[in-house]
Tab-separated table of C-alpha atoms in Angstrom:
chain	number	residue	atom	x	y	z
A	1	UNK	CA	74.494	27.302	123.489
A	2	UNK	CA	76.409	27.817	119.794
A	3	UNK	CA	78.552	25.743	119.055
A	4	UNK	CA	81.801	25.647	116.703
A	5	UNK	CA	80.282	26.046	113.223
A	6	UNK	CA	83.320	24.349	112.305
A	7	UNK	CA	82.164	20.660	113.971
A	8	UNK	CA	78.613	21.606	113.297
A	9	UNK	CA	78.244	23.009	109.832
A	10	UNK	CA	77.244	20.231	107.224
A	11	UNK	CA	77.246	16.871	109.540
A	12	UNK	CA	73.518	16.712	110.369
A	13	UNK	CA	71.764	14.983	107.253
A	14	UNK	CA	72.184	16.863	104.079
A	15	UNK	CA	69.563	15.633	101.557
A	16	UNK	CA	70.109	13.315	98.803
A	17	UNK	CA	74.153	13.429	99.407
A	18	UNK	CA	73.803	9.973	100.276
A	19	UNK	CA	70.796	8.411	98.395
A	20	UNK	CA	72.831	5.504	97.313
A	21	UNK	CA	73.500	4.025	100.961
A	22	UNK	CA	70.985	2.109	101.312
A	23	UNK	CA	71.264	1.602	105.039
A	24	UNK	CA	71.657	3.781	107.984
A	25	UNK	CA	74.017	2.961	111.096
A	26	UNK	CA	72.787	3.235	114.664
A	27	UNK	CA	74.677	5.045	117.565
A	28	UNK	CA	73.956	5.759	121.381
A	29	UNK	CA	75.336	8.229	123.612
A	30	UNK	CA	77.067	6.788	127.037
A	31	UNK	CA	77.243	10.236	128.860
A	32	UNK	CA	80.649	9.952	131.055
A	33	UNK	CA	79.834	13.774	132.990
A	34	UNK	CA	79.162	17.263	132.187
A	35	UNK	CA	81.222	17.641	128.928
A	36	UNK	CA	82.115	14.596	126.972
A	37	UNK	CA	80.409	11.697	125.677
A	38	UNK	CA	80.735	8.139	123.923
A	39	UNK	CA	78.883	7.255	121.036
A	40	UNK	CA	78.518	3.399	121.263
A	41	UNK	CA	77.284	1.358	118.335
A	42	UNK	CA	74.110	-0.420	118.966
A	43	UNK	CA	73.284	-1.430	114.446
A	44	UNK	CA	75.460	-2.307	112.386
A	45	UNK	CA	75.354	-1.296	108.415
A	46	UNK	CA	75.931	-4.851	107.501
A	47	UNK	CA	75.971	-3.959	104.242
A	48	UNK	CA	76.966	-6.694	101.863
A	49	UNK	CA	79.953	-6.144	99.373
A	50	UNK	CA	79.030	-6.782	96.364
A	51	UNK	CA	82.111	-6.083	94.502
A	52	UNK	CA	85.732	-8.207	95.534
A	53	UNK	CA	88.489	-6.968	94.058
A	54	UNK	CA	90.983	-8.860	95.692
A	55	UNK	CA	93.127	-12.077	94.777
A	56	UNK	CA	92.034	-15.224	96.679
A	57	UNK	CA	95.885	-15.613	98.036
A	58	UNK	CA	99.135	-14.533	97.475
A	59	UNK	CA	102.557	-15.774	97.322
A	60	UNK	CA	105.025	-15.017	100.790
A	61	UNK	CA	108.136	-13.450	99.085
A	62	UNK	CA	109.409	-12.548	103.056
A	63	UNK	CA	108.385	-14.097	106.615
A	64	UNK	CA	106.280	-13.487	108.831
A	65	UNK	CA	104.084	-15.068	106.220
A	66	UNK	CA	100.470	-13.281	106.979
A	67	UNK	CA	97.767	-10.619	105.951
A	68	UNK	CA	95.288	-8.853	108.047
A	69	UNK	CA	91.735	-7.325	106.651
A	70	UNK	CA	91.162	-3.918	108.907
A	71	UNK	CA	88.768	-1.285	109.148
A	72	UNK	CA	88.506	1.889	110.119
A	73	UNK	CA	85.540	3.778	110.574
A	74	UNK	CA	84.908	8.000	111.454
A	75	UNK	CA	81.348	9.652	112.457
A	76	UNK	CA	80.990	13.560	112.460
A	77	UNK	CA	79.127	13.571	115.689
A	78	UNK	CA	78.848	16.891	117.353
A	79	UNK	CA	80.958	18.608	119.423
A	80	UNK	CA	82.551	21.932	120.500
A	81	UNK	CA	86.060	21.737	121.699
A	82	UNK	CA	88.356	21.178	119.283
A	83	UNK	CA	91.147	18.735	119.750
A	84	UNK	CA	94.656	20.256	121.167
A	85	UNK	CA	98.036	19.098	120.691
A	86	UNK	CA	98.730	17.961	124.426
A	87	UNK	CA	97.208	14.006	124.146
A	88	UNK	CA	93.489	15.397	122.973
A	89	UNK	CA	93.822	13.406	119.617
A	90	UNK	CA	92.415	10.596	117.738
A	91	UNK	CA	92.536	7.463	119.757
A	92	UNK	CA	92.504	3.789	118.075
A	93	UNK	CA	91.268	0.371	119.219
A	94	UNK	CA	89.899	-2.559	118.121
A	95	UNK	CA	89.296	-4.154	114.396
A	96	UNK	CA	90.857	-7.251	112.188
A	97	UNK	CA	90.400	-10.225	111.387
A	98	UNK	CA	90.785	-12.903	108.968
A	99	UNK	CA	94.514	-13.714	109.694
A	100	UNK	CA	96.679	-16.220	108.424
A	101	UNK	CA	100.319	-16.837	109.597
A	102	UNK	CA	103.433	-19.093	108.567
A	103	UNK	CA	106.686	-18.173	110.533
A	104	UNK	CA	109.209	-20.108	108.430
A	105	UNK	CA	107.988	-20.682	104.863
A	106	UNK	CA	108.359	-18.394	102.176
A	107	UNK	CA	106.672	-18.620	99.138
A	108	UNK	CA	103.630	-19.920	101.598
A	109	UNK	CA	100.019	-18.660	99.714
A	110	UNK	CA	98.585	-16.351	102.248
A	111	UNK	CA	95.057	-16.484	101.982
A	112	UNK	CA	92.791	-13.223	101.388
A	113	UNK	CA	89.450	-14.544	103.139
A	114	UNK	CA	87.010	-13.220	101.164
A	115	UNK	CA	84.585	-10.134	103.477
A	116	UNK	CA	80.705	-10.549	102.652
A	117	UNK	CA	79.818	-7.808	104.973
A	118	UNK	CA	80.431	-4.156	105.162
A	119	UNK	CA	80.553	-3.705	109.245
A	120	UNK	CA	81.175	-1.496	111.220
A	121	UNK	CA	81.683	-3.129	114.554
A	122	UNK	CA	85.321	-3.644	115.517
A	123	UNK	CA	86.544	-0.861	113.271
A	124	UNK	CA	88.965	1.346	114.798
A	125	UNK	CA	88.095	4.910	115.807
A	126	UNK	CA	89.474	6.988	113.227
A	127	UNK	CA	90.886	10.455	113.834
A	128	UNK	CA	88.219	11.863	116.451
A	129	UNK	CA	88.075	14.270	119.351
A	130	UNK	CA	88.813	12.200	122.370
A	131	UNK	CA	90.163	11.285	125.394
A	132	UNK	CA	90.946	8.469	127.125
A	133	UNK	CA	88.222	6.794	129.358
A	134	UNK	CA	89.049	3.362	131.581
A	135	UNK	CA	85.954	1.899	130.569
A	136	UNK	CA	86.522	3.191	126.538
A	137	UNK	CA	89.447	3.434	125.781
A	138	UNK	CA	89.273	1.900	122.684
A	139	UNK	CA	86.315	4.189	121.816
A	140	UNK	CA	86.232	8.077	120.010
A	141	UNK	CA	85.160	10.317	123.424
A	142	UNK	CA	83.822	13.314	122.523
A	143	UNK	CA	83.873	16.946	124.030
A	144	UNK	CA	80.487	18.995	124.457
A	145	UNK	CA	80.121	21.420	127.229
A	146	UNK	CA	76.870	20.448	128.780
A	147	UNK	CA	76.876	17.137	127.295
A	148	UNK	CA	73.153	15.766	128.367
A	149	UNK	CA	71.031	18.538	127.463
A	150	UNK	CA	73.313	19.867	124.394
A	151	UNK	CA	72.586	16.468	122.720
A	152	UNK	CA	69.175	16.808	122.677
A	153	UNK	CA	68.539	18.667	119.644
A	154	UNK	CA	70.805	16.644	117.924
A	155	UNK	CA	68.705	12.698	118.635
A	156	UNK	CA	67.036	11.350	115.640
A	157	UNK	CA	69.126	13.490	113.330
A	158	UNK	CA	71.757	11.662	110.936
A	159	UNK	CA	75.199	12.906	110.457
A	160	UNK	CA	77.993	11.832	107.988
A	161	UNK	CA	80.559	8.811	108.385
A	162	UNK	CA	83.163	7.124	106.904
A	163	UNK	CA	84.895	3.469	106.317
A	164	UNK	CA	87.801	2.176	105.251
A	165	UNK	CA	88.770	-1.706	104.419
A	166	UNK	CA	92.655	-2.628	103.669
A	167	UNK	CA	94.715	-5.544	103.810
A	168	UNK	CA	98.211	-5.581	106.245
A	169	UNK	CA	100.197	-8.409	104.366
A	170	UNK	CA	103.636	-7.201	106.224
A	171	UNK	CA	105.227	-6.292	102.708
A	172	UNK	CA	103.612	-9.583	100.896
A	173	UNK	CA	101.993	-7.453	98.483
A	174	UNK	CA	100.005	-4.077	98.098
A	175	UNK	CA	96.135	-3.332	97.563
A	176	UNK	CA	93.990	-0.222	97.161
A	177	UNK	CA	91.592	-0.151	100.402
A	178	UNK	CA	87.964	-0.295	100.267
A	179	UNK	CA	86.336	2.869	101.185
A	180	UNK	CA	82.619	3.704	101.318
A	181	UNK	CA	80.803	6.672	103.066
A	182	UNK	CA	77.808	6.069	105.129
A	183	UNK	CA	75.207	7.718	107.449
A	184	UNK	CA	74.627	7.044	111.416
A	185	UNK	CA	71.742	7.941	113.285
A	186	UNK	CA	72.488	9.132	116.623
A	187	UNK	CA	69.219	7.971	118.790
A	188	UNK	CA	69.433	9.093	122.090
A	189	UNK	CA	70.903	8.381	125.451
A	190	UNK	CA	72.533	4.548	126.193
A	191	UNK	CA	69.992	2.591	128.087
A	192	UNK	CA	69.241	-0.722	129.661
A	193	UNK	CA	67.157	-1.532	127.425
A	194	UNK	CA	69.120	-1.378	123.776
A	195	UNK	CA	69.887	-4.772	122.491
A	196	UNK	CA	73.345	-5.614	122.728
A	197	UNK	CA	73.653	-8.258	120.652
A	198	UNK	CA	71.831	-9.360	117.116
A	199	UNK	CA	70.336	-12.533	115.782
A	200	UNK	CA	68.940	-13.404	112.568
A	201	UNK	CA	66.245	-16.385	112.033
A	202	UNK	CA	67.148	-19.443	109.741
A	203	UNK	CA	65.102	-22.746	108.989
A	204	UNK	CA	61.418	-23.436	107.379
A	205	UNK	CA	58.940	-24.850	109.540
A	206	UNK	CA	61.624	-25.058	112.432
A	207	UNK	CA	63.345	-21.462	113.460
A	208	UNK	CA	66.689	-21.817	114.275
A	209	UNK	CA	69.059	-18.388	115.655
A	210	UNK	CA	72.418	-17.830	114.242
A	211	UNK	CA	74.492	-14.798	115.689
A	212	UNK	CA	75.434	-11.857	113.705
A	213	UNK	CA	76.182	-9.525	115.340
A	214	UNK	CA	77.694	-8.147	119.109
A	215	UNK	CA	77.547	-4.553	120.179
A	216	UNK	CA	79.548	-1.422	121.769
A	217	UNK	CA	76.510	-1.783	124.699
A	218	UNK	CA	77.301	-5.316	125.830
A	219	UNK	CA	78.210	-4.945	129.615
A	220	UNK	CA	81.272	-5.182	131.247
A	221	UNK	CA	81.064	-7.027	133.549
A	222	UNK	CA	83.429	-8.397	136.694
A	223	UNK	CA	83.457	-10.158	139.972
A	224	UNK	CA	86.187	-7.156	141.577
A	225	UNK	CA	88.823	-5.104	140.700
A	226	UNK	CA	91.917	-5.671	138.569
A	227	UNK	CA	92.398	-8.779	136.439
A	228	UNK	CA	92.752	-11.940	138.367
A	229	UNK	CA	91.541	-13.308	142.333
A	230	UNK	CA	92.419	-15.604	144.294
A	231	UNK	CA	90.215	-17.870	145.356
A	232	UNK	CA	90.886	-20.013	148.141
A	233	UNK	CA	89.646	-23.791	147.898
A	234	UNK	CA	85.675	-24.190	147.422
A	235	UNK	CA	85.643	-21.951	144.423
A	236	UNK	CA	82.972	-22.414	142.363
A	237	UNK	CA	81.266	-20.392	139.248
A	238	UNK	CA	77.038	-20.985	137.995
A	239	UNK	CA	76.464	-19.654	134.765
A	240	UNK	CA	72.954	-19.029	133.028
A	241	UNK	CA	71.393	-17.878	130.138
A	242	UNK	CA	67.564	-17.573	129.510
A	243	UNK	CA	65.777	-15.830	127.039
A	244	UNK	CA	61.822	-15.218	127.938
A	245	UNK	CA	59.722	-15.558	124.320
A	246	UNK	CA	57.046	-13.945	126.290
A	247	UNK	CA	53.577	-16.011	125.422
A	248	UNK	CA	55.534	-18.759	124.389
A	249	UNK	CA	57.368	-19.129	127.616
A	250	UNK	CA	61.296	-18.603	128.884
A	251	UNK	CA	64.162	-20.988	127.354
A	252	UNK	CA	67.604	-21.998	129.255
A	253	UNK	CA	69.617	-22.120	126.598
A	254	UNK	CA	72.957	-22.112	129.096
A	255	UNK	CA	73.636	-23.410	132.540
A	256	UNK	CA	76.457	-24.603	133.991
A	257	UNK	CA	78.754	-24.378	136.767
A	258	UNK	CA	82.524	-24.179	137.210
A	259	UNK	CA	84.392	-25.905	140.128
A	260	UNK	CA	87.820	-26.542	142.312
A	261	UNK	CA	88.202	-30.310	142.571
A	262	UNK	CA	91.654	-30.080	144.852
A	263	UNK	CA	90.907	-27.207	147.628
A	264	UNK	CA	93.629	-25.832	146.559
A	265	UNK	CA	93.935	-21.935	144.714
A	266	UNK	CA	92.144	-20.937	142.194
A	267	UNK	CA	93.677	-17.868	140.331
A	268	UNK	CA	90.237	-16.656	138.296
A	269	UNK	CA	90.213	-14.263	135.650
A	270	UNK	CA	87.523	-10.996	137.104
A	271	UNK	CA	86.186	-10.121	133.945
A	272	UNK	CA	82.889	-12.285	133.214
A	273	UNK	CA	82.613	-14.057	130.051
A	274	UNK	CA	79.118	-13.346	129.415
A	275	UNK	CA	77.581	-17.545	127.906
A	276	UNK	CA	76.316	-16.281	124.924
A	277	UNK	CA	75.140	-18.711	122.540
A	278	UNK	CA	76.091	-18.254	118.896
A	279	UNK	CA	73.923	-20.762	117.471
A	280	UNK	CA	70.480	-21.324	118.761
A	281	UNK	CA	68.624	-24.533	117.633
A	282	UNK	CA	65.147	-25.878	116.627
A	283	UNK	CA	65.256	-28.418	119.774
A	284	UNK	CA	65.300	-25.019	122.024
A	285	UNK	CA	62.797	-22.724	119.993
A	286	UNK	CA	60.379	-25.571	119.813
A	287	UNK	CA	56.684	-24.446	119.465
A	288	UNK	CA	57.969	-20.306	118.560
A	289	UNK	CA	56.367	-19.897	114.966
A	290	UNK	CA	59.229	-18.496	112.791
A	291	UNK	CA	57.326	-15.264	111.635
A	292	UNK	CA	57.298	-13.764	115.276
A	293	UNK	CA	61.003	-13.692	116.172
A	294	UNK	CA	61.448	-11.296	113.041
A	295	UNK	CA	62.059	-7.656	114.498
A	296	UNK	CA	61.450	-8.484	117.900
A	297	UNK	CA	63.686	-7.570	121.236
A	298	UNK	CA	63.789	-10.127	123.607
A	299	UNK	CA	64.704	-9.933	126.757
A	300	UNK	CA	67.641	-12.432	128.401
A	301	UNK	CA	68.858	-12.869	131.908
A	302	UNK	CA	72.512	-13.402	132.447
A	303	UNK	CA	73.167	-15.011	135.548
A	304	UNK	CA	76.784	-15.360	137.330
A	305	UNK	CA	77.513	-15.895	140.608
A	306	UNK	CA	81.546	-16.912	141.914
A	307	UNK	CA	81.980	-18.511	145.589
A	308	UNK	CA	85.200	-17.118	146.352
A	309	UNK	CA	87.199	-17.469	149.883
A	310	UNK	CA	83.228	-18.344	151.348
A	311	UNK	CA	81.885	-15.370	149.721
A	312	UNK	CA	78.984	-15.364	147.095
A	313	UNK	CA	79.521	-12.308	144.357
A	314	UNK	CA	76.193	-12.019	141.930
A	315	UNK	CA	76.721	-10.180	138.733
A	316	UNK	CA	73.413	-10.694	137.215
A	317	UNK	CA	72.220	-8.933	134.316
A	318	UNK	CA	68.758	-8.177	132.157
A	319	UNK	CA	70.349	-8.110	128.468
A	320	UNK	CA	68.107	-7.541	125.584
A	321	UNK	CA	68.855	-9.032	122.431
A	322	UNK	CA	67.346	-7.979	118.903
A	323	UNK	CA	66.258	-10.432	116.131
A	324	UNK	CA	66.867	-9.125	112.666
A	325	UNK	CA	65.421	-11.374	109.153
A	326	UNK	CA	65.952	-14.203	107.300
A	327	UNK	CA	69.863	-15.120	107.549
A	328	UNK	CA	71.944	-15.236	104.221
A	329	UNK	CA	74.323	-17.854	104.086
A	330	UNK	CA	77.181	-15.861	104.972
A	331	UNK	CA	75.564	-14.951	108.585
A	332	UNK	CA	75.011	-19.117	109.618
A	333	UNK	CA	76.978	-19.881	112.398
A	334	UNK	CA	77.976	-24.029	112.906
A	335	UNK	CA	75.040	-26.154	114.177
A	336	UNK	CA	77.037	-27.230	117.617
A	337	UNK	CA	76.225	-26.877	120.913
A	338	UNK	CA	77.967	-24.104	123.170
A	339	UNK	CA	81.596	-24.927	123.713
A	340	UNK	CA	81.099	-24.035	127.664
A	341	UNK	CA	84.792	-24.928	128.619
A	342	UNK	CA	85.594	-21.672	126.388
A	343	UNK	CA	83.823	-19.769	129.346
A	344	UNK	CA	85.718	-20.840	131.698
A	345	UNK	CA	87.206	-18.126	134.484
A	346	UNK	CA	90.040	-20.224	135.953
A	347	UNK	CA	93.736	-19.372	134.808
A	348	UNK	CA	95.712	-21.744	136.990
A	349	UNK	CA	95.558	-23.492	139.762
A	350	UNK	CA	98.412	-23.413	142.494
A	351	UNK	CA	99.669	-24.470	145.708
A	352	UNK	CA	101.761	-22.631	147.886
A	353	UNK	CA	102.326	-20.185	145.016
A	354	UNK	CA	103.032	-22.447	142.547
A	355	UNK	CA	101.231	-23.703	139.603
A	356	UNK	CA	100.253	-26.997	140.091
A	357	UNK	CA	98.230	-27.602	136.684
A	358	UNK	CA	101.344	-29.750	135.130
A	359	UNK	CA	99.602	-28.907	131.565
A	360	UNK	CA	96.891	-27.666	130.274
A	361	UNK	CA	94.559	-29.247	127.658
A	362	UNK	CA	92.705	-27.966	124.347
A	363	UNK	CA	89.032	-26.939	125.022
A	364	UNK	CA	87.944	-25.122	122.375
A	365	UNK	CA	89.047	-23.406	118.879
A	366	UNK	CA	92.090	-21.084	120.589
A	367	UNK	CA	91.266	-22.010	124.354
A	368	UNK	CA	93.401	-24.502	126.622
A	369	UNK	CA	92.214	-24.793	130.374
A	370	UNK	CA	93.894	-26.205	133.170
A	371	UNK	CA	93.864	-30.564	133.114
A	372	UNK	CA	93.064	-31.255	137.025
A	373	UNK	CA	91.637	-29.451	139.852
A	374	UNK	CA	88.924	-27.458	137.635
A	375	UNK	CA	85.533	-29.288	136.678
A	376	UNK	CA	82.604	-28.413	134.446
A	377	UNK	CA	79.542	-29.632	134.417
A	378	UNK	CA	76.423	-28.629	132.287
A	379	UNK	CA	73.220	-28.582	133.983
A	380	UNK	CA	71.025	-28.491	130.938
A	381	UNK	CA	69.169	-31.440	130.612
């Protein structure tokens, strides 16, 4: 099959147009059917910026007093029909961070949190060929007649992308944007087996695991349709998380279980939120020599089961997860142990339709959970 010289012509790897990035983005293709497909990012750039050109804060001349770092990111990936006017056009999702707000104070310094890392991850699809997709929506879809076999040719090969970094200060003030072009590698076919999520090793004699990184491939996954159940007294959720070092043996590094203390309804969210640990200490790596968690993909299983109206739904997974180098000290996550009231699936608890909470109670950095009625427990020891 030929396809539109226009998509094709110059976005496979043109030699030496690029020799000064030094690193090389990773993408997978989710095939939805016979002619379009998702490229998902499974590694990141994380490509350190060297050069900040940007006040540490600036002065609130109007309210809302805030300012928003986003990205926005565009790969040339193949494809061969074009966009139309008639809702085939550039979809956007996802991105931000480092946001400040003051609601009432002008003249209020707005902090510019300083970026370490060039990444790619939560950038917003920029002006692609796409459609929308329930499961990725916030993600460029791309048309290619023939989708599974036309790809072939193309795996391995490295086409041409582009990012963009600006602050949103809502009229506080105006900077250039940060723009840098970049390759991606397009490896093949989404599998089970791509890690979707990234660690890198810290410590001397002791290894320790700080998160960087989360990826387009993490599951999605939920105990039934739509958002929220109802769960009729005896609800209960169990919640695990064990990573198998191979010759050095498997580690729990999260159990727990969820519970209804009044029989009454429980009104629980369906998406799963997935107990992944961002910091992983000595204590639990005990006796794994430092030097072989670098590059290494370890396998994890994720284990969820909800008891809902005296049924038992399992939504168990084999994750893997990859383990990069030596953490700098911008990638060092806080030495605590898992906030595990953060994962909790209960939204409220009622009683003959009505909420029955009374308030609700801080359990983590932006989380409040219900007061009574819903218990946690860890079952580490």
């Amino acid at each position: 099959m030929k396809l539109l010289s226009i998509c094709i012509a110059g976005l496979c790897f043109f030699c030496g147009a690029f020799a000064e990035t030094p690193r090389i983005a990773e993408y997978c293709a989710k095939i939805l059917d016979d002619s379009t497909y998702v490229p998902l990012l499974i590694k990141d750039l994380d490509e350190p910026i060297k050069e900040w050109n940007y006040p540490d804060s600036i002065p609130c001349e109007h309210t809302p007093c805030h300012a928003n770092w986003k990205t926005k990111s565009k790969v040339f990936f193949p494809y061969d029909i074009e966009c139309r006017e008639d809702g085939l056009v550039g979809l956007l999702g996802g991105g931000g961070g480092g946001i400040a707000v003051c609601s009432h104070c002008p003249k209020y310094p707005i902090k510019l949190e300083r970026i370490w890392k060039l990444r790619l991850y939560g950038s917003k699809d920029e002006d692609a060929c796409c459609r929308k997709s329930e499961d990725y929506e916030d993600k460029a879809t791309f048309y290619l007649r023939n989708a599974r076999e036309s790809l072939k040719p193309f795996y391995g090969q490295v086409f041409k992308g582009r990012w963009k970094g600006e602050w949103d200060t809502n009229g506080n003030g105006e900077f250039p944007p940060m723009k840098r072009d970049f390759l991606a590698r397009l490896v093949g076919e989404c599998n089970d087996t791509i890690p979707v999520v990234e660690y890198c090793v810290n410590g001397g004699k002791n290894a320790e695991l700080h998160l960087t990184n989360y990826y387009d491939v993490l599951p999605k996954l939920t105990f039934a349709d739509g958002k929220k159940m109802k769960c009729e007294g005896a609800m209960r959720v169990e919640k695990s998380y064990e990573m198998d070092f191979a010759e050095y043996g498997k580690r729990k590094l999260a159990h727990f279980v969820e519970q209804d203390t009044c029989n009454a309804t429980s009104v629980v969210a369906t998406k799963v939120y997935l107990p992944i640990p961002k910091y992983i200490g000595a204590d639990a790596l005990k006796g794994i020599p430092m030097k072989s968690l670098y590059g290494k993909s370890i396998p994890v299983m994720s284990k969820n089961v909800l008891t809902c109206n005296f049924n038992s739904i399992e939504r168990n997974v084999l994750l893997y997860v990859r383990v990069g180098g030596k953490c700098t000290k911008h990638d060092l996550q806080e030495k605590k142990k898992q906030n595990i009231f953060e994962l909790e699936q209960v939204e409220d608890i009622q009683l003959h339709t009505k909420s029955i909470v009374g308030h609700w109670e801080t359990c983590g950095d932006g989380y409040i959970c219900p007061a009574k009625c819903t218990e946690v427990k860890d079952l580490l020891p």
